[in-house]
Short mmCIF file of C-alpha atoms in Angstrom, two decimals:
data_model
loop_
_atom_site.label_atom_id
_atom_site.label_comp_id
_atom_site.label_asym_id
_atom_site.label_seq_id
_atom_site.Cartn_x
_atom_site.Cartn_y
_atom_site.Cartn_z
CA MET A 49 144.64 19.77 -196.91
CA VAL A 50 143.73 17.59 -199.84
CA ARG A 51 140.78 15.25 -199.67
CA VAL A 52 141.30 11.93 -201.41
CA THR A 53 138.18 10.37 -202.89
CA THR A 54 138.16 6.91 -204.32
CA PRO A 55 135.21 5.23 -206.05
CA ASP A 56 135.35 2.08 -203.95
CA ARG A 57 135.72 3.87 -200.58
CA PRO A 58 133.23 6.78 -200.52
CA PRO A 59 133.17 7.80 -196.82
CA GLN A 60 134.87 11.12 -196.06
CA HIS A 61 136.51 12.10 -192.80
CA SER A 62 137.78 15.32 -191.32
CA THR A 63 141.24 16.53 -192.28
CA ASP A 64 142.04 18.07 -188.89
CA GLU A 65 145.79 17.72 -188.36
CA SER A 66 145.42 17.61 -184.60
CA VAL A 67 143.21 14.56 -184.19
CA THR A 68 142.35 14.10 -180.53
CA ARG A 69 143.48 10.73 -179.39
CA ALA A 70 141.04 8.89 -177.15
CA ALA A 71 142.42 7.10 -174.12
CA PRO A 72 142.55 3.32 -174.55
CA ASP A 73 140.88 0.91 -172.17
CA ARG A 74 143.16 1.04 -169.14
CA ARG A 75 143.27 -2.65 -168.44
CA ALA A 76 143.80 -3.59 -172.08
CA ALA A 77 146.58 -1.04 -172.37
CA LEU A 78 148.31 -2.34 -169.29
CA ARG A 79 148.09 -5.91 -170.58
CA SER A 80 149.77 -4.91 -173.85
CA GLY A 81 152.49 -2.82 -172.27
CA VAL A 82 151.53 0.37 -174.04
CA ALA A 83 151.50 2.63 -171.02
CA LEU A 84 155.11 3.69 -171.62
CA ALA A 85 154.37 4.90 -175.14
CA ALA A 86 150.86 6.31 -174.98
CA GLY A 87 152.04 9.86 -174.33
CA SER A 88 153.83 10.38 -177.64
CA LEU A 89 151.64 9.05 -180.40
CA THR A 90 152.14 10.32 -183.93
CA ALA A 91 149.89 10.87 -186.89
CA ALA A 92 148.84 8.19 -189.32
CA CYS A 93 147.97 7.85 -192.99
CA ALA A 94 144.90 9.30 -194.60
CA THR A 95 142.63 6.62 -195.95
CA SER A 96 139.75 6.92 -198.34
CA GLY A 97 138.58 10.45 -197.72
CA ALA A 98 140.13 10.26 -194.26
CA ALA A 99 142.10 12.79 -192.30
CA ALA A 100 145.44 13.83 -193.74
CA HIS A 101 147.93 13.43 -190.95
CA PRO A 102 151.00 15.50 -190.15
CA PRO A 103 154.30 14.00 -191.33
CA ALA A 104 156.94 12.82 -188.94
CA ALA A 105 159.60 15.38 -188.14
CA SER A 106 162.18 15.20 -190.87
CA ARG A 107 165.93 15.08 -190.45
CA ALA A 108 168.77 16.02 -192.72
CA SER A 109 169.59 13.33 -195.22
CA GLY A 110 172.59 11.19 -194.50
CA THR A 111 173.69 7.67 -193.83
CA PRO A 112 171.75 6.33 -190.82
CA SER A 113 173.80 5.19 -187.85
CA ALA A 114 173.10 1.50 -188.36
CA ALA A 115 175.21 -1.54 -189.06
CA HIS A 116 176.39 -1.86 -192.64
CA PRO A 117 173.90 -4.04 -194.53
CA ALA A 118 176.73 -6.33 -195.67
CA ALA A 119 176.91 -7.60 -192.09
CA ARG A 120 173.72 -9.60 -192.75
CA PRO A 121 172.07 -11.09 -195.83
CA ALA A 122 170.16 -8.61 -197.95
CA ALA A 123 166.43 -8.41 -197.38
CA ALA A 124 163.97 -9.73 -199.96
CA ALA A 125 163.44 -7.60 -203.06
CA PRO A 126 160.06 -6.72 -204.60
CA ARG A 127 158.43 -9.56 -206.53
CA ARG A 128 156.11 -9.60 -209.49
CA PHE A 129 153.00 -11.71 -208.89
CA PRO A 130 151.59 -12.92 -212.22
CA GLY A 131 147.85 -12.53 -212.43
CA GLN A 132 147.77 -9.78 -209.83
CA PRO A 133 146.87 -6.20 -210.80
CA ALA A 134 149.33 -3.31 -210.66
CA GLU A 135 147.60 -2.16 -207.46
CA ILE A 136 146.81 -4.97 -205.05
CA SER A 137 144.08 -4.57 -202.44
CA HIS A 138 143.58 -8.18 -201.33
CA GLY A 139 144.86 -11.71 -201.74
CA PRO A 140 143.17 -14.96 -202.78
CA ARG A 141 139.70 -15.42 -201.33
CA ASP A 142 139.92 -19.21 -201.31
CA ARG A 143 142.63 -19.54 -198.64
CA PRO A 144 142.29 -18.81 -194.88
CA ARG A 145 145.03 -16.19 -194.77
CA VAL A 146 145.02 -12.45 -194.11
CA ALA A 147 147.67 -9.72 -194.10
CA LEU A 148 147.87 -7.17 -191.29
CA THR A 149 149.76 -4.19 -192.73
CA PHE A 150 151.12 -1.38 -190.56
CA HIS A 151 152.00 2.14 -191.63
CA GLY A 152 155.47 2.52 -190.09
CA GLN A 153 155.69 5.79 -188.22
CA GLY A 154 155.45 6.85 -184.58
CA ASP A 155 156.88 5.98 -181.18
CA PRO A 156 159.36 3.11 -181.57
CA ALA A 157 158.27 1.65 -178.21
CA VAL A 158 154.76 1.17 -179.60
CA ALA A 159 156.18 -0.41 -182.75
CA ARG A 160 158.24 -2.89 -180.74
CA THR A 161 155.25 -3.76 -178.57
CA LEU A 162 153.09 -4.45 -181.62
CA LEU A 163 155.76 -6.58 -183.26
CA GLY A 164 156.29 -8.55 -180.08
CA GLU A 165 152.57 -9.15 -179.63
CA ALA A 166 152.25 -10.39 -183.20
CA GLU A 167 155.21 -12.75 -182.83
CA LYS A 168 153.95 -14.09 -179.51
CA ASN A 169 150.79 -15.15 -181.32
CA GLY A 170 152.62 -16.66 -184.29
CA ALA A 171 151.56 -13.85 -186.62
CA ARG A 172 153.69 -12.15 -189.25
CA VAL A 173 152.86 -8.66 -190.50
CA THR A 174 153.83 -6.17 -193.19
CA VAL A 175 155.34 -2.81 -192.24
CA LEU A 176 155.37 0.07 -194.75
CA ALA A 177 157.96 2.43 -193.29
CA VAL A 178 158.24 6.21 -193.69
CA GLY A 179 161.76 7.22 -194.71
CA THR A 180 162.25 9.95 -192.11
CA TRP A 181 161.10 7.49 -189.44
CA LEU A 182 163.85 5.13 -190.56
CA ASP A 183 166.33 8.01 -190.30
CA GLU A 184 165.31 8.52 -186.68
CA HIS A 185 165.05 4.82 -185.76
CA PRO A 186 167.32 2.89 -188.16
CA ASP A 187 167.50 -0.17 -185.88
CA LEU A 188 163.80 -0.84 -186.44
CA ALA A 189 164.38 -1.87 -190.05
CA ARG A 190 166.34 -4.93 -188.97
CA ARG A 191 164.07 -5.51 -185.98
CA ILE A 192 161.16 -5.88 -188.39
CA LEU A 193 163.02 -8.22 -190.73
CA ASP A 194 164.51 -10.30 -187.92
CA GLY A 195 160.96 -10.99 -186.71
CA GLY A 196 160.09 -12.55 -190.07
CA HIS A 197 157.95 -9.64 -191.22
CA ASP A 198 157.73 -7.85 -194.57
CA LEU A 199 159.26 -4.37 -194.78
CA GLY A 200 158.31 -1.89 -197.48
CA ASN A 201 158.29 1.73 -198.63
CA HIS A 202 155.72 4.30 -197.45
CA THR A 203 157.41 7.34 -199.03
CA LEU A 204 160.12 9.58 -197.61
CA ARG A 205 158.14 12.21 -195.73
CA HIS A 206 154.56 10.93 -195.62
CA LEU A 207 153.02 13.73 -197.67
CA ASP A 208 150.07 13.67 -200.08
CA ILE A 209 151.87 11.94 -202.91
CA ASN A 210 148.98 12.02 -205.38
CA ALA A 211 148.95 15.84 -205.19
CA MET A 212 152.66 16.20 -206.01
CA SER A 213 154.38 16.85 -209.29
CA GLU A 214 155.94 13.76 -210.85
CA LYS A 215 159.41 14.99 -209.91
CA GLU A 216 158.42 15.45 -206.27
CA ALA A 217 156.59 12.13 -206.10
CA ASP A 218 159.55 10.31 -207.63
CA ALA A 219 161.84 11.82 -204.98
CA GLU A 220 159.48 10.62 -202.24
CA ILE A 221 159.46 7.05 -203.54
CA ARG A 222 163.17 6.83 -204.29
CA GLY A 223 164.20 8.64 -201.12
CA CYS A 224 162.57 6.01 -198.92
CA ALA A 225 163.82 3.23 -201.20
CA GLU A 226 167.40 4.43 -200.76
CA ARG A 227 167.10 4.42 -196.98
CA LEU A 228 165.75 0.90 -197.05
CA ARG A 229 168.59 -0.19 -199.33
CA ARG A 230 171.24 1.31 -197.04
CA LEU A 231 169.75 -0.33 -193.98
CA THR A 232 168.82 -3.74 -195.37
CA GLY A 233 170.37 -4.19 -198.83
CA SER A 234 166.95 -4.06 -200.50
CA ILE A 235 164.41 -1.39 -201.44
CA GLY A 236 161.77 -3.38 -199.56
CA THR A 237 159.14 -5.78 -200.77
CA TRP A 238 156.26 -3.32 -201.24
CA PHE A 239 155.39 0.30 -201.95
CA ARG A 240 152.32 1.94 -200.44
CA PRO A 241 151.45 5.57 -201.32
CA SER A 242 151.06 8.06 -198.47
CA ARG A 243 147.83 9.76 -197.43
CA THR A 244 145.72 7.82 -199.88
CA PRO A 245 144.55 4.22 -200.18
CA ARG A 246 145.17 4.18 -203.93
CA ALA A 247 147.92 5.58 -206.11
CA SER A 248 147.23 7.81 -209.08
CA PRO A 249 148.27 6.39 -212.47
CA ALA A 250 151.35 8.64 -212.42
CA VAL A 251 152.43 7.47 -208.95
CA GLU A 252 151.79 3.86 -209.93
CA ARG A 253 154.07 4.33 -212.96
CA LEU A 254 156.78 6.02 -210.87
CA ALA A 255 156.71 3.22 -208.31
CA ARG A 256 157.12 0.66 -211.06
CA ALA A 257 160.08 2.60 -212.48
CA ALA A 258 161.65 2.67 -209.00
CA GLY A 259 161.53 -1.13 -208.83
CA TYR A 260 158.12 -1.96 -207.32
CA PRO A 261 156.02 -4.10 -209.70
CA HIS A 262 152.92 -3.61 -207.57
CA VAL A 263 151.43 -0.89 -205.36
CA LEU A 264 149.98 -2.25 -202.13
CA SER A 265 146.56 -0.97 -201.14
CA TYR A 266 144.04 -2.70 -198.81
CA ASP A 267 140.42 -3.78 -198.62
CA LEU A 268 139.83 -3.20 -194.90
CA ASP A 269 140.59 0.02 -193.01
CA SER A 270 140.83 -0.42 -189.23
CA LEU A 271 140.28 3.33 -188.66
CA ASP A 272 142.68 3.05 -185.73
CA TYR A 273 144.18 6.47 -186.52
CA THR A 274 140.89 8.07 -185.39
CA SER A 275 141.56 6.72 -181.86
CA PRO A 276 138.03 5.31 -181.44
CA GLY A 277 139.03 3.01 -178.57
CA ALA A 278 140.43 -0.52 -178.62
CA ALA A 279 136.99 -2.16 -178.68
CA ALA A 280 135.98 -0.15 -181.75
CA VAL A 281 139.19 -1.04 -183.59
CA THR A 282 138.60 -4.71 -182.77
CA ARG A 283 135.01 -4.58 -184.03
CA GLN A 284 136.01 -2.77 -187.21
CA VAL A 285 138.68 -5.33 -188.09
CA LEU A 286 136.80 -8.46 -187.11
CA GLY A 287 133.54 -7.23 -188.66
CA GLY A 288 135.06 -6.93 -192.13
CA ILE A 289 137.94 -9.37 -192.33
CA ARG A 290 137.70 -12.45 -194.55
CA ASN A 291 139.91 -14.77 -196.58
CA GLY A 292 142.55 -12.74 -198.41
CA SER A 293 141.93 -9.44 -196.62
CA VAL A 294 144.68 -6.84 -196.45
CA VAL A 295 144.07 -4.73 -193.33
CA SER A 296 145.36 -1.18 -192.86
CA LEU A 297 146.69 -0.51 -189.34
CA HIS A 298 149.19 1.93 -187.85
CA PHE A 299 152.13 2.05 -185.50
CA GLY A 300 151.92 4.88 -182.99
CA TYR A 301 148.41 4.40 -181.59
CA ALA A 302 147.56 2.97 -178.17
CA ASP A 303 144.20 1.65 -179.39
CA THR A 304 145.96 -0.53 -181.96
CA VAL A 305 148.23 -2.09 -179.36
CA ALA A 306 145.33 -2.73 -177.01
CA ALA A 307 143.17 -4.22 -179.78
CA LEU A 308 145.76 -6.53 -181.35
CA PRO A 309 145.63 -9.42 -178.81
CA ALA A 310 141.84 -9.75 -179.16
CA VAL A 311 142.08 -9.50 -182.96
CA LEU A 312 144.72 -12.22 -183.18
CA GLU A 313 142.87 -14.46 -180.74
CA GLU A 314 139.67 -14.25 -182.77
CA LEU A 315 141.50 -14.79 -186.05
CA GLY A 316 142.88 -17.99 -184.55
CA ARG A 317 139.39 -19.12 -183.54
CA ARG A 318 138.20 -18.51 -187.10
CA GLY A 319 141.14 -20.42 -188.56
CA LEU A 320 142.56 -17.32 -190.28
CA ARG A 321 146.36 -17.07 -190.34
CA ALA A 322 147.96 -13.63 -190.19
CA VAL A 323 150.85 -13.78 -192.67
CA THR A 324 153.07 -11.35 -194.55
CA THR A 325 151.65 -9.89 -197.74
CA THR A 326 154.30 -11.80 -199.69
CA GLU A 327 153.08 -15.07 -198.20
CA LEU A 328 149.45 -14.07 -198.72
CA LEU A 329 150.05 -13.78 -202.45
CA SER A 330 152.51 -16.66 -202.89
#
């Protein structure tokens, strides 16, 4: 396993591929409807020095069994935001908006529950999808877009992209981009590297060549992939969030589902709107 160390995020975490998932608070889980999905949670992204997580099971490449994208308008394409760096970790600090970003992988039932909970509270989120996950659940691409959320690229197989050769890394970026294009008519609005909070200069350049003017990082890690319990996820997010924050969260974890209602409720009390990353920067 490769440890990823970044200057602005020094803590290191274990790289055990079989992270034990703690049981969520029973009542919170029942309220959020996660009981059906809690038995099949998948691994998440490594964050700064955090655990590298096993990739989703891959399938043979091929056209996903989804409706032809011409049946609906094409999704939004990546945008260049003047004045923003090549790698974006947060939005403007002078506006009461935040972006909740989800690494798209894991049980589709958990994903649908999280999307529904966000929409019920008037929140819009950003989903960075893994390409093999889209192969397995192609309908989720349109489900995300139909809910008014951003959909982006989180590489094809969710491997350590910074440790790859340029040829391999390019295939990871373009492979996921092609799946997004087939399903939605667009390569997605954002690219986020896998198993690292920040892209290497080479990966940043490859992403730009593939059509993504910016790489999307974050300034607040929820640590939900460590399964610390819903209360801990809530404290972690609410303790660090502020105007312009981009928060890293994951599909596939019961704690995240159980924590989201309390997080959204408190954001509302603080006057912070949860918006897509595109809206955050617009």
